[in-house]
Amino acid sequence: IITYNSNKELGIKQINEALDLYPNNELALKNIIKAYFYNEEWGKVISSYKKYTQNLIGIDSESVFFYAASLMNLGEKSSSCGVFKYLVENNYTIPQDVKSQCLIQ
């Protein structure tokens, strides 16, 4: 992530190289999802999330949030709201405007 902060393209490349070598590395998974999210590469957040979560038993709530927000940003409101509802049910705080859009109490 330090490289990402100073050179986004190189940082993403290095994280992907780490995932090629160690596809189940949870830290690298979290970092690539986060990097794509902050780069506003919604499709890559979603594809990375789906690809890497196939091999993991669990995943952190922040990565799930990035996945849900990316779905929302691509107009997949129904799918996104389902994931946001899951997060709220598991005591993860989401923005109030998202709760309103998704009709989450």
PDB file of N, CA and C in Angstrom:
ATOM      1  N   ILE A   1       0.836  -1.193   0.000  1.00  0.00           N
ATOM      2  CA  ILE A   1       0.000   0.000   0.000  1.00  0.00           C
ATOM      3  C   ILE A   1       0.875   1.248   0.000  1.00  0.00           C
ATOM      4  N   ILE A   2       2.055   1.194   0.582  1.00  0.00           N
ATOM      5  CA  ILE A   2       2.946   2.357   0.573  1.00  0.00           C
ATOM      6  C   ILE A   2       3.294   2.728  -0.866  1.00  0.00           C
ATOM      7  N   THR A   3       3.634   1.730  -1.701  1.00  0.00           N
ATOM      8  CA  THR A   3       3.923   2.013  -3.106  1.00  0.00           C
ATOM      9  C   THR A   3       2.701   2.591  -3.785  1.00  0.00           C
ATOM     10  N   TYR A   4       1.515   2.053  -3.483  1.00  0.00           N
ATOM     11  CA  TYR A   4       0.271   2.546  -4.081  1.00  0.00           C
ATOM     12  C   TYR A   4       0.088   4.031  -3.812  1.00  0.00           C
ATOM     13  N   ASN A   5       0.370   4.464  -2.598  1.00  0.00           N
ATOM     14  CA  ASN A   5       0.175   5.867  -2.237  1.00  0.00           C
ATOM     15  C   ASN A   5       1.061   6.808  -3.051  1.00  0.00           C
ATOM     16  N   SER A   6       2.220   6.340  -3.486  1.00  0.00           N
ATOM     17  CA  SER A   6       3.117   7.205  -4.247  1.00  0.00           C
ATOM     18  C   SER A   6       3.059   6.939  -5.755  1.00  0.00           C
ATOM     19  N   ASN A   7       2.660   5.732  -6.162  1.00  0.00           N
ATOM     20  CA  ASN A   7       2.591   5.376  -7.574  1.00  0.00           C
ATOM     21  C   ASN A   7       1.496   4.326  -7.739  1.00  0.00           C
ATOM     22  N   LYS A   8       0.285   4.776  -8.040  1.00  0.00           N
ATOM     23  CA  LYS A   8      -0.871   3.874  -8.064  1.00  0.00           C
ATOM     24  C   LYS A   8      -0.711   2.705  -9.031  1.00  0.00           C
ATOM     25  N   GLU A   9      -0.256   2.980 -10.241  1.00  0.00           N
ATOM     26  CA  GLU A   9      -0.117   1.904 -11.228  1.00  0.00           C
ATOM     27  C   GLU A   9       0.881   0.844 -10.774  1.00  0.00           C
ATOM     28  N   LEU A  10       2.023   1.275 -10.263  1.00  0.00           N
ATOM     29  CA  LEU A  10       3.029   0.330  -9.777  1.00  0.00           C
ATOM     30  C   LEU A  10       2.513  -0.435  -8.567  1.00  0.00           C
ATOM     31  N   GLY A  11       1.831   0.249  -7.674  1.00  0.00           N
ATOM     32  CA  GLY A  11       1.280  -0.407  -6.495  1.00  0.00           C
ATOM     33  C   GLY A  11       0.294  -1.503  -6.866  1.00  0.00           C
ATOM     34  N   ILE A  12      -0.615  -1.209  -7.795  1.00  0.00           N
ATOM     35  CA  ILE A  12      -1.593  -2.204  -8.237  1.00  0.00           C
ATOM     36  C   ILE A  12      -0.884  -3.373  -8.923  1.00  0.00           C
ATOM     37  N   LYS A  13       0.111  -3.075  -9.734  1.00  0.00           N
ATOM     38  CA  LYS A  13       0.874  -4.125 -10.411  1.00  0.00           C
ATOM     39  C   LYS A  13       1.541  -5.047  -9.391  1.00  0.00           C
ATOM     40  N   GLN A  14       2.158  -4.467  -8.369  1.00  0.00           N
ATOM     41  CA  GLN A  14       2.847  -5.277  -7.364  1.00  0.00           C
ATOM     42  C   GLN A  14       1.869  -6.124  -6.544  1.00  0.00           C
ATOM     43  N   ILE A  15       0.728  -5.574  -6.229  1.00  0.00           N
ATOM     44  CA  ILE A  15      -0.268  -6.363  -5.478  1.00  0.00           C
ATOM     45  C   ILE A  15      -0.754  -7.527  -6.337  1.00  0.00           C
ATOM     46  N   ASN A  16      -1.017  -7.266  -7.615  1.00  0.00           N
ATOM     47  CA  ASN A  16      -1.451  -8.349  -8.509  1.00  0.00           C
ATOM     48  C   ASN A  16      -0.374  -9.422  -8.663  1.00  0.00           C
ATOM     49  N   GLU A  17       0.883  -9.016  -8.712  1.00  0.00           N
ATOM     50  CA  GLU A  17       1.978  -9.989  -8.785  1.00  0.00           C
ATOM     51  C   GLU A  17       2.017 -10.848  -7.522  1.00  0.00           C
ATOM     52  N   ALA A  18       1.795 -10.225  -6.390  1.00  0.00           N
ATOM     53  CA  ALA A  18       1.757 -10.985  -5.132  1.00  0.00           C
ATOM     54  C   ALA A  18       0.607 -11.986  -5.147  1.00  0.00           C
ATOM     55  N   LEU A  19      -0.544 -11.569  -5.678  1.00  0.00           N
ATOM     56  CA  LEU A  19      -1.693 -12.476  -5.746  1.00  0.00           C
ATOM     57  C   LEU A  19      -1.474 -13.605  -6.748  1.00  0.00           C
ATOM     58  N   ASP A  20      -0.703 -13.349  -7.800  1.00  0.00           N
ATOM     59  CA  ASP A  20      -0.376 -14.429  -8.734  1.00  0.00           C
ATOM     60  C   ASP A  20       0.445 -15.510  -8.029  1.00  0.00           C
ATOM     61  N   LEU A  21       1.356 -15.085  -7.161  1.00  0.00           N
ATOM     62  CA  LEU A  21       2.197 -16.032  -6.426  1.00  0.00           C
ATOM     63  C   LEU A  21       1.469 -16.661  -5.243  1.00  0.00           C
ATOM     64  N   TYR A  22       0.666 -15.864  -4.562  1.00  0.00           N
ATOM     65  CA  TYR A  22      -0.019 -16.306  -3.345  1.00  0.00           C
ATOM     66  C   TYR A  22      -1.498 -15.920  -3.432  1.00  0.00           C
ATOM     67  N   PRO A  23      -2.289 -16.660  -4.216  1.00  0.00           N
ATOM     68  CA  PRO A  23      -3.683 -16.274  -4.468  1.00  0.00           C
ATOM     69  C   PRO A  23      -4.579 -16.253  -3.227  1.00  0.00           C
ATOM     70  N   ASN A  24      -4.153 -16.874  -2.157  1.00  0.00           N
ATOM     71  CA  ASN A  24      -4.966 -16.873  -0.931  1.00  0.00           C
ATOM     72  C   ASN A  24      -4.448 -15.901   0.122  1.00  0.00           C
ATOM     73  N   ASN A  25      -3.560 -15.006  -0.267  1.00  0.00           N
ATOM     74  CA  ASN A  25      -3.013 -14.026   0.670  1.00  0.00           C
ATOM     75  C   ASN A  25      -4.074 -12.972   0.978  1.00  0.00           C
ATOM     76  N   GLU A  26      -4.604 -13.034   2.184  1.00  0.00           N
ATOM     77  CA  GLU A  26      -5.724 -12.159   2.547  1.00  0.00           C
ATOM     78  C   GLU A  26      -5.346 -10.684   2.542  1.00  0.00           C
ATOM     79  N   LEU A  27      -4.138 -10.366   2.971  1.00  0.00           N
ATOM     80  CA  LEU A  27      -3.718  -8.968   2.987  1.00  0.00           C
ATOM     81  C   LEU A  27      -3.638  -8.407   1.566  1.00  0.00           C
ATOM     82  N   ALA A  28      -3.077  -9.179   0.655  1.00  0.00           N
ATOM     83  CA  ALA A  28      -3.002  -8.731  -0.740  1.00  0.00           C
ATOM     84  C   ALA A  28      -4.401  -8.594  -1.333  1.00  0.00           C
ATOM     85  N   LEU A  29      -5.295  -9.515  -0.998  1.00  0.00           N
ATOM     86  CA  LEU A  29      -6.678  -9.437  -1.470  1.00  0.00           C
ATOM     87  C   LEU A  29      -7.338  -8.148  -1.000  1.00  0.00           C
ATOM     88  N   LYS A  30      -7.224  -7.879   0.292  1.00  0.00           N
ATOM     89  CA  LYS A  30      -7.806  -6.651   0.840  1.00  0.00           C
ATOM     90  C   LYS A  30      -7.221  -5.424   0.158  1.00  0.00           C
ATOM     91  N   ASN A  31      -5.922  -5.445  -0.058  1.00  0.00           N
ATOM     92  CA  ASN A  31      -5.252  -4.284  -0.643  1.00  0.00           C
ATOM     93  C   ASN A  31      -5.633  -4.055  -2.098  1.00  0.00           C
ATOM     94  N   ILE A  32      -5.806  -5.126  -2.896  1.00  0.00           N
ATOM     95  CA  ILE A  32      -6.158  -4.913  -4.299  1.00  0.00           C
ATOM     96  C   ILE A  32      -7.593  -4.403  -4.410  1.00  0.00           C
ATOM     97  N   ILE A  33      -8.478  -4.920  -3.578  1.00  0.00           N
ATOM     98  CA  ILE A  33      -9.857  -4.438  -3.595  1.00  0.00           C
ATOM     99  C   ILE A  33      -9.894  -2.971  -3.169  1.00  0.00           C
ATOM    100  N   LYS A  34      -9.151  -2.642  -2.135  1.00  0.00           N
ATOM    101  CA  LYS A  34      -9.093  -1.254  -1.663  1.00  0.00           C
ATOM    102  C   LYS A  34      -8.483  -0.334  -2.720  1.00  0.00           C
ATOM    103  N   ALA A  35      -7.405  -0.781  -3.350  1.00  0.00           N
ATOM    104  CA  ALA A  35      -6.738   0.040  -4.373  1.00  0.00           C
ATOM    105  C   ALA A  35      -7.675   0.301  -5.552  1.00  0.00           C
ATOM    106  N   TYR A  36      -8.336  -0.733  -6.031  1.00  0.00           N
ATOM    107  CA  TYR A  36      -9.274  -0.537  -7.142  1.00  0.00           C
ATOM    108  C   TYR A  36     -10.429   0.373  -6.724  1.00  0.00           C
ATOM    109  N   PHE A  37     -10.902   0.220  -5.491  1.00  0.00           N
ATOM    110  CA  PHE A  37     -12.010   1.053  -5.012  1.00  0.00           C
ATOM    111  C   PHE A  37     -11.615   2.525  -5.013  1.00  0.00           C
ATOM    112  N   TYR A  38     -10.471   2.839  -4.429  1.00  0.00           N
ATOM    113  CA  TYR A  38     -10.045   4.238  -4.360  1.00  0.00           C
ATOM    114  C   TYR A  38      -9.625   4.780  -5.728  1.00  0.00           C
ATOM    115  N   ASN A  39      -9.387   3.885  -6.676  1.00  0.00           N
ATOM    116  CA  ASN A  39      -9.099   4.287  -8.048  1.00  0.00           C
ATOM    117  C   ASN A  39     -10.391   4.396  -8.869  1.00  0.00           C
ATOM    118  N   GLU A  40     -11.509   4.109  -8.217  1.00  0.00           N
ATOM    119  CA  GLU A  40     -12.847   4.135  -8.827  1.00  0.00           C
ATOM    120  C   GLU A  40     -12.960   3.178 -10.009  1.00  0.00           C
ATOM    121  N   GLU A  41     -12.317   2.030  -9.875  1.00  0.00           N
ATOM    122  CA  GLU A  41     -12.394   0.980 -10.887  1.00  0.00           C
ATOM    123  C   GLU A  41     -13.383  -0.071 -10.385  1.00  0.00           C
ATOM    124  N   TRP A  42     -14.667   0.297 -10.458  1.00  0.00           N
ATOM    125  CA  TRP A  42     -15.734  -0.495  -9.836  1.00  0.00           C
ATOM    126  C   TRP A  42     -15.776  -1.926 -10.373  1.00  0.00           C
ATOM    127  N   GLY A  43     -15.673  -2.082 -11.676  1.00  0.00           N
ATOM    128  CA  GLY A  43     -15.709  -3.425 -12.258  1.00  0.00           C
ATOM    129  C   GLY A  43     -14.579  -4.308 -11.758  1.00  0.00           C
ATOM    130  N   LYS A  44     -13.408  -3.727 -11.568  1.00  0.00           N
ATOM    131  CA  LYS A  44     -12.263  -4.494 -11.064  1.00  0.00           C
ATOM    132  C   LYS A  44     -12.425  -4.836  -9.589  1.00  0.00           C
ATOM    133  N   VAL A  45     -13.077  -3.961  -8.831  1.00  0.00           N
ATOM    134  CA  VAL A  45     -13.372  -4.296  -7.425  1.00  0.00           C
ATOM    135  C   VAL A  45     -14.245  -5.542  -7.405  1.00  0.00           C
ATOM    136  N   ILE A  46     -15.292  -5.523  -8.205  1.00  0.00           N
ATOM    137  CA  ILE A  46     -16.253  -6.623  -8.221  1.00  0.00           C
ATOM    138  C   ILE A  46     -15.594  -7.915  -8.697  1.00  0.00           C
ATOM    139  N   SER A  47     -14.866  -7.851  -9.795  1.00  0.00           N
ATOM    140  CA  SER A  47     -14.246  -9.079 -10.307  1.00  0.00           C
ATOM    141  C   SER A  47     -13.183  -9.614  -9.351  1.00  0.00           C
ATOM    142  N   SER A  48     -12.408  -8.722  -8.733  1.00  0.00           N
ATOM    143  CA  SER A  48     -11.403  -9.165  -7.762  1.00  0.00           C
ATOM    144  C   SER A  48     -12.067  -9.797  -6.549  1.00  0.00           C
ATOM    145  N   TYR A  49     -13.108  -9.171  -6.063  1.00  0.00           N
ATOM    146  CA  TYR A  49     -13.839  -9.695  -4.909  1.00  0.00           C
ATOM    147  C   TYR A  49     -14.348 -11.109  -5.213  1.00  0.00           C
ATOM    148  N   LYS A  50     -14.987 -11.271  -6.365  1.00  0.00           N
ATOM    149  CA  LYS A  50     -15.550 -12.576  -6.718  1.00  0.00           C
ATOM    150  C   LYS A  50     -14.461 -13.621  -6.923  1.00  0.00           C
ATOM    151  N   LYS A  51     -13.398 -13.240  -7.614  1.00  0.00           N
ATOM    152  CA  LYS A  51     -12.316 -14.177  -7.908  1.00  0.00           C
ATOM    153  C   LYS A  51     -11.644 -14.677  -6.636  1.00  0.00           C
ATOM    154  N   TYR A  52     -11.275 -13.766  -5.770  1.00  0.00           N
ATOM    155  CA  TYR A  52     -10.487 -14.152  -4.611  1.00  0.00           C
ATOM    156  C   TYR A  52     -11.316 -14.701  -3.458  1.00  0.00           C
ATOM    157  N   THR A  53     -12.585 -14.335  -3.372  1.00  0.00           N
ATOM    158  CA  THR A  53     -13.396 -14.866  -2.273  1.00  0.00           C
ATOM    159  C   THR A  53     -13.813 -16.308  -2.516  1.00  0.00           C
ATOM    160  N   GLN A  54     -13.641 -16.792  -3.733  1.00  0.00           N
ATOM    161  CA  GLN A  54     -13.938 -18.207  -3.998  1.00  0.00           C
ATOM    162  C   GLN A  54     -13.063 -19.127  -3.159  1.00  0.00           C
ATOM    163  N   ASN A  55     -11.844 -18.688  -2.867  1.00  0.00           N
ATOM    164  CA  ASN A  55     -10.887 -19.532  -2.158  1.00  0.00           C
ATOM    165  C   ASN A  55     -10.775 -19.229  -0.670  1.00  0.00           C
ATOM    166  N   LEU A  56     -11.516 -18.240  -0.197  1.00  0.00           N
ATOM    167  CA  LEU A  56     -11.409 -17.857   1.206  1.00  0.00           C
ATOM    168  C   LEU A  56     -12.659 -18.261   1.966  1.00  0.00           C
ATOM    169  N   ILE A  57     -12.482 -18.579   3.216  1.00  0.00           N
ATOM    170  CA  ILE A  57     -13.624 -18.936   4.058  1.00  0.00           C
ATOM    171  C   ILE A  57     -14.389 -17.690   4.459  1.00  0.00           C
ATOM    172  N   GLY A  58     -13.679 -16.647   4.808  1.00  0.00           N
ATOM    173  CA  GLY A  58     -14.323 -15.402   5.216  1.00  0.00           C
ATOM    174  C   GLY A  58     -13.586 -14.224   4.631  1.00  0.00           C
ATOM    175  N   ILE A  59     -14.195 -13.076   4.697  1.00  0.00           N
ATOM    176  CA  ILE A  59     -13.552 -11.860   4.193  1.00  0.00           C
ATOM    177  C   ILE A  59     -13.955 -10.717   5.106  1.00  0.00           C
ATOM    178  N   ASP A  60     -13.095  -9.727   5.200  1.00  0.00           N
ATOM    179  CA  ASP A  60     -13.355  -8.628   6.123  1.00  0.00           C
ATOM    180  C   ASP A  60     -14.501  -7.745   5.631  1.00  0.00           C
ATOM    181  N   SER A  61     -15.167  -7.099   6.567  1.00  0.00           N
ATOM    182  CA  SER A  61     -16.336  -6.269   6.266  1.00  0.00           C
ATOM    183  C   SER A  61     -16.003  -5.081   5.378  1.00  0.00           C
ATOM    184  N   GLU A  62     -14.815  -4.518   5.511  1.00  0.00           N
ATOM    185  CA  GLU A  62     -14.451  -3.375   4.676  1.00  0.00           C
ATOM    186  C   GLU A  62     -14.421  -3.768   3.202  1.00  0.00           C
ATOM    187  N   SER A  63     -13.869  -4.932   2.885  1.00  0.00           N
ATOM    188  CA  SER A  63     -13.847  -5.396   1.499  1.00  0.00           C
ATOM    189  C   SER A  63     -15.255  -5.666   0.984  1.00  0.00           C
ATOM    190  N   VAL A  64     -16.106  -6.209   1.839  1.00  0.00           N
ATOM    191  CA  VAL A  64     -17.507  -6.433   1.465  1.00  0.00           C
ATOM    192  C   VAL A  64     -18.183  -5.088   1.188  1.00  0.00           C
ATOM    193  N   PHE A  65     -17.887  -4.074   2.010  1.00  0.00           N
ATOM    194  CA  PHE A  65     -18.430  -2.734   1.786  1.00  0.00           C
ATOM    195  C   PHE A  65     -17.973  -2.188   0.436  1.00  0.00           C
ATOM    196  N   PHE A  66     -16.680  -2.325   0.119  1.00  0.00           N
ATOM    197  CA  PHE A  66     -16.167  -1.838  -1.169  1.00  0.00           C
ATOM    198  C   PHE A  66     -16.872  -2.542  -2.329  1.00  0.00           C
ATOM    199  N   TYR A  67     -17.136  -3.828  -2.167  1.00  0.00           N
ATOM    200  CA  TYR A  67     -17.855  -4.605  -3.181  1.00  0.00           C
ATOM    201  C   TYR A  67     -19.273  -4.063  -3.357  1.00  0.00           C
ATOM    202  N   ALA A  68     -19.981  -3.878  -2.248  1.00  0.00           N
ATOM    203  CA  ALA A  68     -21.358  -3.383  -2.306  1.00  0.00           C
ATOM    204  C   ALA A  68     -21.422  -1.977  -2.907  1.00  0.00           C
ATOM    205  N   ALA A  69     -20.511  -1.108  -2.502  1.00  0.00           N
ATOM    206  CA  ALA A  69     -20.493   0.262  -3.029  1.00  0.00           C
ATOM    207  C   ALA A  69     -20.179   0.258  -4.522  1.00  0.00           C
ATOM    208  N   SER A  70     -19.322  -0.645  -4.958  1.00  0.00           N
ATOM    209  CA  SER A  70     -18.999  -0.733  -6.385  1.00  0.00           C
ATOM    210  C   SER A  70     -20.208  -1.197  -7.183  1.00  0.00           C
ATOM    211  N   LEU A  71     -20.935  -2.167  -6.632  1.00  0.00           N
ATOM    212  CA  LEU A  71     -22.182  -2.585  -7.282  1.00  0.00           C
ATOM    213  C   LEU A  71     -23.126  -1.393  -7.430  1.00  0.00           C
ATOM    214  N   MET A  72     -23.272  -0.616  -6.359  1.00  0.00           N
ATOM    215  CA  MET A  72     -24.151   0.553  -6.382  1.00  0.00           C
ATOM    216  C   MET A  72     -23.668   1.558  -7.423  1.00  0.00           C
ATOM    217  N   ASN A  73     -22.375   1.789  -7.482  1.00  0.00           N
ATOM    218  CA  ASN A  73     -21.822   2.755  -8.437  1.00  0.00           C
ATOM    219  C   ASN A  73     -22.010   2.322  -9.884  1.00  0.00           C
ATOM    220  N   LEU A  74     -22.186   1.032 -10.108  1.00  0.00           N
ATOM    221  CA  LEU A  74     -22.436   0.526 -11.459  1.00  0.00           C
ATOM    222  C   LEU A  74     -23.928   0.354 -11.739  1.00  0.00           C
ATOM    223  N   GLY A  75     -24.770   0.834 -10.816  1.00  0.00           N
ATOM    224  CA  GLY A  75     -26.210   0.799 -11.032  1.00  0.00           C
ATOM    225  C   GLY A  75     -26.886  -0.514 -10.679  1.00  0.00           C
ATOM    226  N   GLU A  76     -26.190  -1.387  -9.982  1.00  0.00           N
ATOM    227  CA  GLU A  76     -26.770  -2.670  -9.581  1.00  0.00           C
ATOM    228  C   GLU A  76     -27.338  -2.549  -8.169  1.00  0.00           C
ATOM    229  N   LYS A  77     -28.358  -1.698  -8.062  1.00  0.00           N
ATOM    230  CA  LYS A  77     -28.901  -1.334  -6.757  1.00  0.00           C
ATOM    231  C   LYS A  77     -29.447  -2.534  -5.981  1.00  0.00           C
ATOM    232  N   SER A  78     -30.184  -3.384  -6.635  1.00  0.00           N
ATOM    233  CA  SER A  78     -30.791  -4.516  -5.934  1.00  0.00           C
ATOM    234  C   SER A  78     -29.726  -5.408  -5.297  1.00  0.00           C
ATOM    235  N   SER A  79     -28.725  -5.780  -6.076  1.00  0.00           N
ATOM    236  CA  SER A  79     -27.644  -6.617  -5.541  1.00  0.00           C
ATOM    237  C   SER A  79     -26.888  -5.883  -4.445  1.00  0.00           C
ATOM    238  N   SER A  80     -26.612  -4.617  -4.704  1.00  0.00           N
ATOM    239  CA  SER A  80     -25.872  -3.806  -3.747  1.00  0.00           C
ATOM    240  C   SER A  80     -26.607  -3.714  -2.417  1.00  0.00           C
ATOM    241  N   CYS A  81     -27.890  -3.441  -2.483  1.00  0.00           N
ATOM    242  CA  CYS A  81     -28.670  -3.288  -1.244  1.00  0.00           C
ATOM    243  C   CYS A  81     -28.713  -4.579  -0.438  1.00  0.00           C
ATOM    244  N   GLY A  82     -28.733  -5.715  -1.128  1.00  0.00           N
ATOM    245  CA  GLY A  82     -28.695  -6.990  -0.421  1.00  0.00           C
ATOM    246  C   GLY A  82     -27.408  -7.152   0.378  1.00  0.00           C
ATOM    247  N   VAL A  83     -26.299  -6.730  -0.206  1.00  0.00           N
ATOM    248  CA  VAL A  83     -25.007  -6.823   0.477  1.00  0.00           C
ATOM    249  C   VAL A  83     -24.943  -5.811   1.613  1.00  0.00           C
ATOM    250  N   PHE A  84     -25.439  -4.591   1.372  1.00  0.00           N
ATOM    251  CA  PHE A  84     -25.453  -3.586   2.436  1.00  0.00           C
ATOM    252  C   PHE A  84     -26.319  -4.056   3.609  1.00  0.00           C
ATOM    253  N   LYS A  85     -27.436  -4.690   3.317  1.00  0.00           N
ATOM    254  CA  LYS A  85     -28.298  -5.208   4.383  1.00  0.00           C
ATOM    255  C   LYS A  85     -27.543  -6.253   5.206  1.00  0.00           C
ATOM    256  N   TYR A  86     -26.815  -7.128   4.531  1.00  0.00           N
ATOM    257  CA  TYR A  86     -25.993  -8.125   5.216  1.00  0.00           C
ATOM    258  C   TYR A  86     -24.997  -7.441   6.155  1.00  0.00           C
ATOM    259  N   LEU A  87     -24.344  -6.378   5.671  1.00  0.00           N
ATOM    260  CA  LEU A  87     -23.370  -5.665   6.493  1.00  0.00           C
ATOM    261  C   LEU A  87     -24.019  -5.082   7.740  1.00  0.00           C
ATOM    262  N   VAL A  88     -25.167  -4.445   7.569  1.00  0.00           N
ATOM    263  CA  VAL A  88     -25.868  -3.847   8.710  1.00  0.00           C
ATOM    264  C   VAL A  88     -26.267  -4.925   9.709  1.00  0.00           C
ATOM    265  N   GLU A  89     -26.755  -6.050   9.217  1.00  0.00           N
ATOM    266  CA  GLU A  89     -27.135  -7.165  10.099  1.00  0.00           C
ATOM    267  C   GLU A  89     -25.953  -7.706  10.879  1.00  0.00           C
ATOM    268  N   ASN A  90     -24.752  -7.470  10.366  1.00  0.00           N
ATOM    269  CA  ASN A  90     -23.529  -7.921  11.039  1.00  0.00           C
ATOM    270  C   ASN A  90     -22.790  -6.769  11.712  1.00  0.00           C
ATOM    271  N   ASN A  91     -23.566  -5.733  12.073  1.00  0.00           N
ATOM    272  CA  ASN A  91     -23.092  -4.598  12.870  1.00  0.00           C
ATOM    273  C   ASN A  91     -22.018  -3.754  12.205  1.00  0.00           C
ATOM    274  N   TYR A  92     -22.017  -3.689  10.863  1.00  0.00           N
ATOM    275  CA  TYR A  92     -21.097  -2.811  10.144  1.00  0.00           C
ATOM    276  C   TYR A  92     -21.846  -1.516   9.844  1.00  0.00           C
ATOM    277  N   THR A  93     -21.234  -0.406  10.120  1.00  0.00           N
ATOM    278  CA  THR A  93     -21.876   0.890   9.915  1.00  0.00           C
ATOM    279  C   THR A  93     -21.726   1.326   8.462  1.00  0.00           C
ATOM    280  N   ILE A  94     -22.862   1.657   7.845  1.00  0.00           N
ATOM    281  CA  ILE A  94     -22.840   2.173   6.477  1.00  0.00           C
ATOM    282  C   ILE A  94     -23.429   3.582   6.488  1.00  0.00           C
ATOM    283  N   PRO A  95     -23.125   4.384   5.478  1.00  0.00           N
ATOM    284  CA  PRO A  95     -23.640   5.761   5.441  1.00  0.00           C
ATOM    285  C   PRO A  95     -25.168   5.809   5.446  1.00  0.00           C
ATOM    286  N   GLN A  96     -25.703   6.818   6.090  1.00  0.00           N
ATOM    287  CA  GLN A  96     -27.149   6.966   6.214  1.00  0.00           C
ATOM    288  C   GLN A  96     -27.832   7.077   4.848  1.00  0.00           C
ATOM    289  N   ASP A  97     -27.206   7.772   3.893  1.00  0.00           N
ATOM    290  CA  ASP A  97     -27.837   7.902   2.579  1.00  0.00           C
ATOM    291  C   ASP A  97     -27.966   6.552   1.878  1.00  0.00           C
ATOM    292  N   VAL A  98     -27.028   5.652   2.122  1.00  0.00           N
ATOM    293  CA  VAL A  98     -27.120   4.310   1.554  1.00  0.00           C
ATOM    294  C   VAL A  98     -28.259   3.555   2.226  1.00  0.00           C
ATOM    295  N   LYS A  99     -28.374   3.693   3.543  1.00  0.00           N
ATOM    296  CA  LYS A  99     -29.491   3.061   4.251  1.00  0.00           C
ATOM    297  C   LYS A  99     -30.823   3.540   3.683  1.00  0.00           C
ATOM    298  N   SER A 100     -30.927   4.825   3.426  1.00  0.00           N
ATOM    299  CA  SER A 100     -32.161   5.391   2.889  1.00  0.00           C
ATOM    300  C   SER A 100     -32.451   4.838   1.484  1.00  0.00           C
ATOM    301  N   GLN A 101     -31.438   4.824   0.639  1.00  0.00           N
ATOM    302  CA  GLN A 101     -31.609   4.304  -0.728  1.00  0.00           C
ATOM    303  C   GLN A 101     -32.039   2.844  -0.735  1.00  0.00           C
ATOM    304  N   CYS A 102     -31.519   2.093   0.207  1.00  0.00           N
ATOM    305  CA  CYS A 102     -31.789   0.658   0.270  1.00  0.00           C
ATOM    306  C   CYS A 102     -32.956   0.310   1.211  1.00  0.00           C
ATOM    307  N   LEU A 103     -33.558   1.320   1.803  1.00  0.00           N
ATOM    308  CA  LEU A 103     -34.674   1.112   2.733  1.00  0.00           C
ATOM    309  C   LEU A 103     -34.292   0.188   3.885  1.00  0.00           C
ATOM    310  N   ILE A 104     -33.115   0.453   4.459  1.00  0.00           N
ATOM    311  CA  ILE A 104     -32.606  -0.325   5.592  1.00  0.00           C
ATOM    312  C   ILE A 104     -32.856   0.465   6.855  1.00  0.00           C
ATOM    313  N   GLN A 105     -33.451  -0.177   7.827  1.00  0.00           N
ATOM    314  CA  GLN A 105     -33.747   0.488   9.104  1.00  0.00           C
ATOM    315  C   GLN A 105     -32.533   0.552   9.987  1.00  0.00           C
TER     316      GLN A 105
END
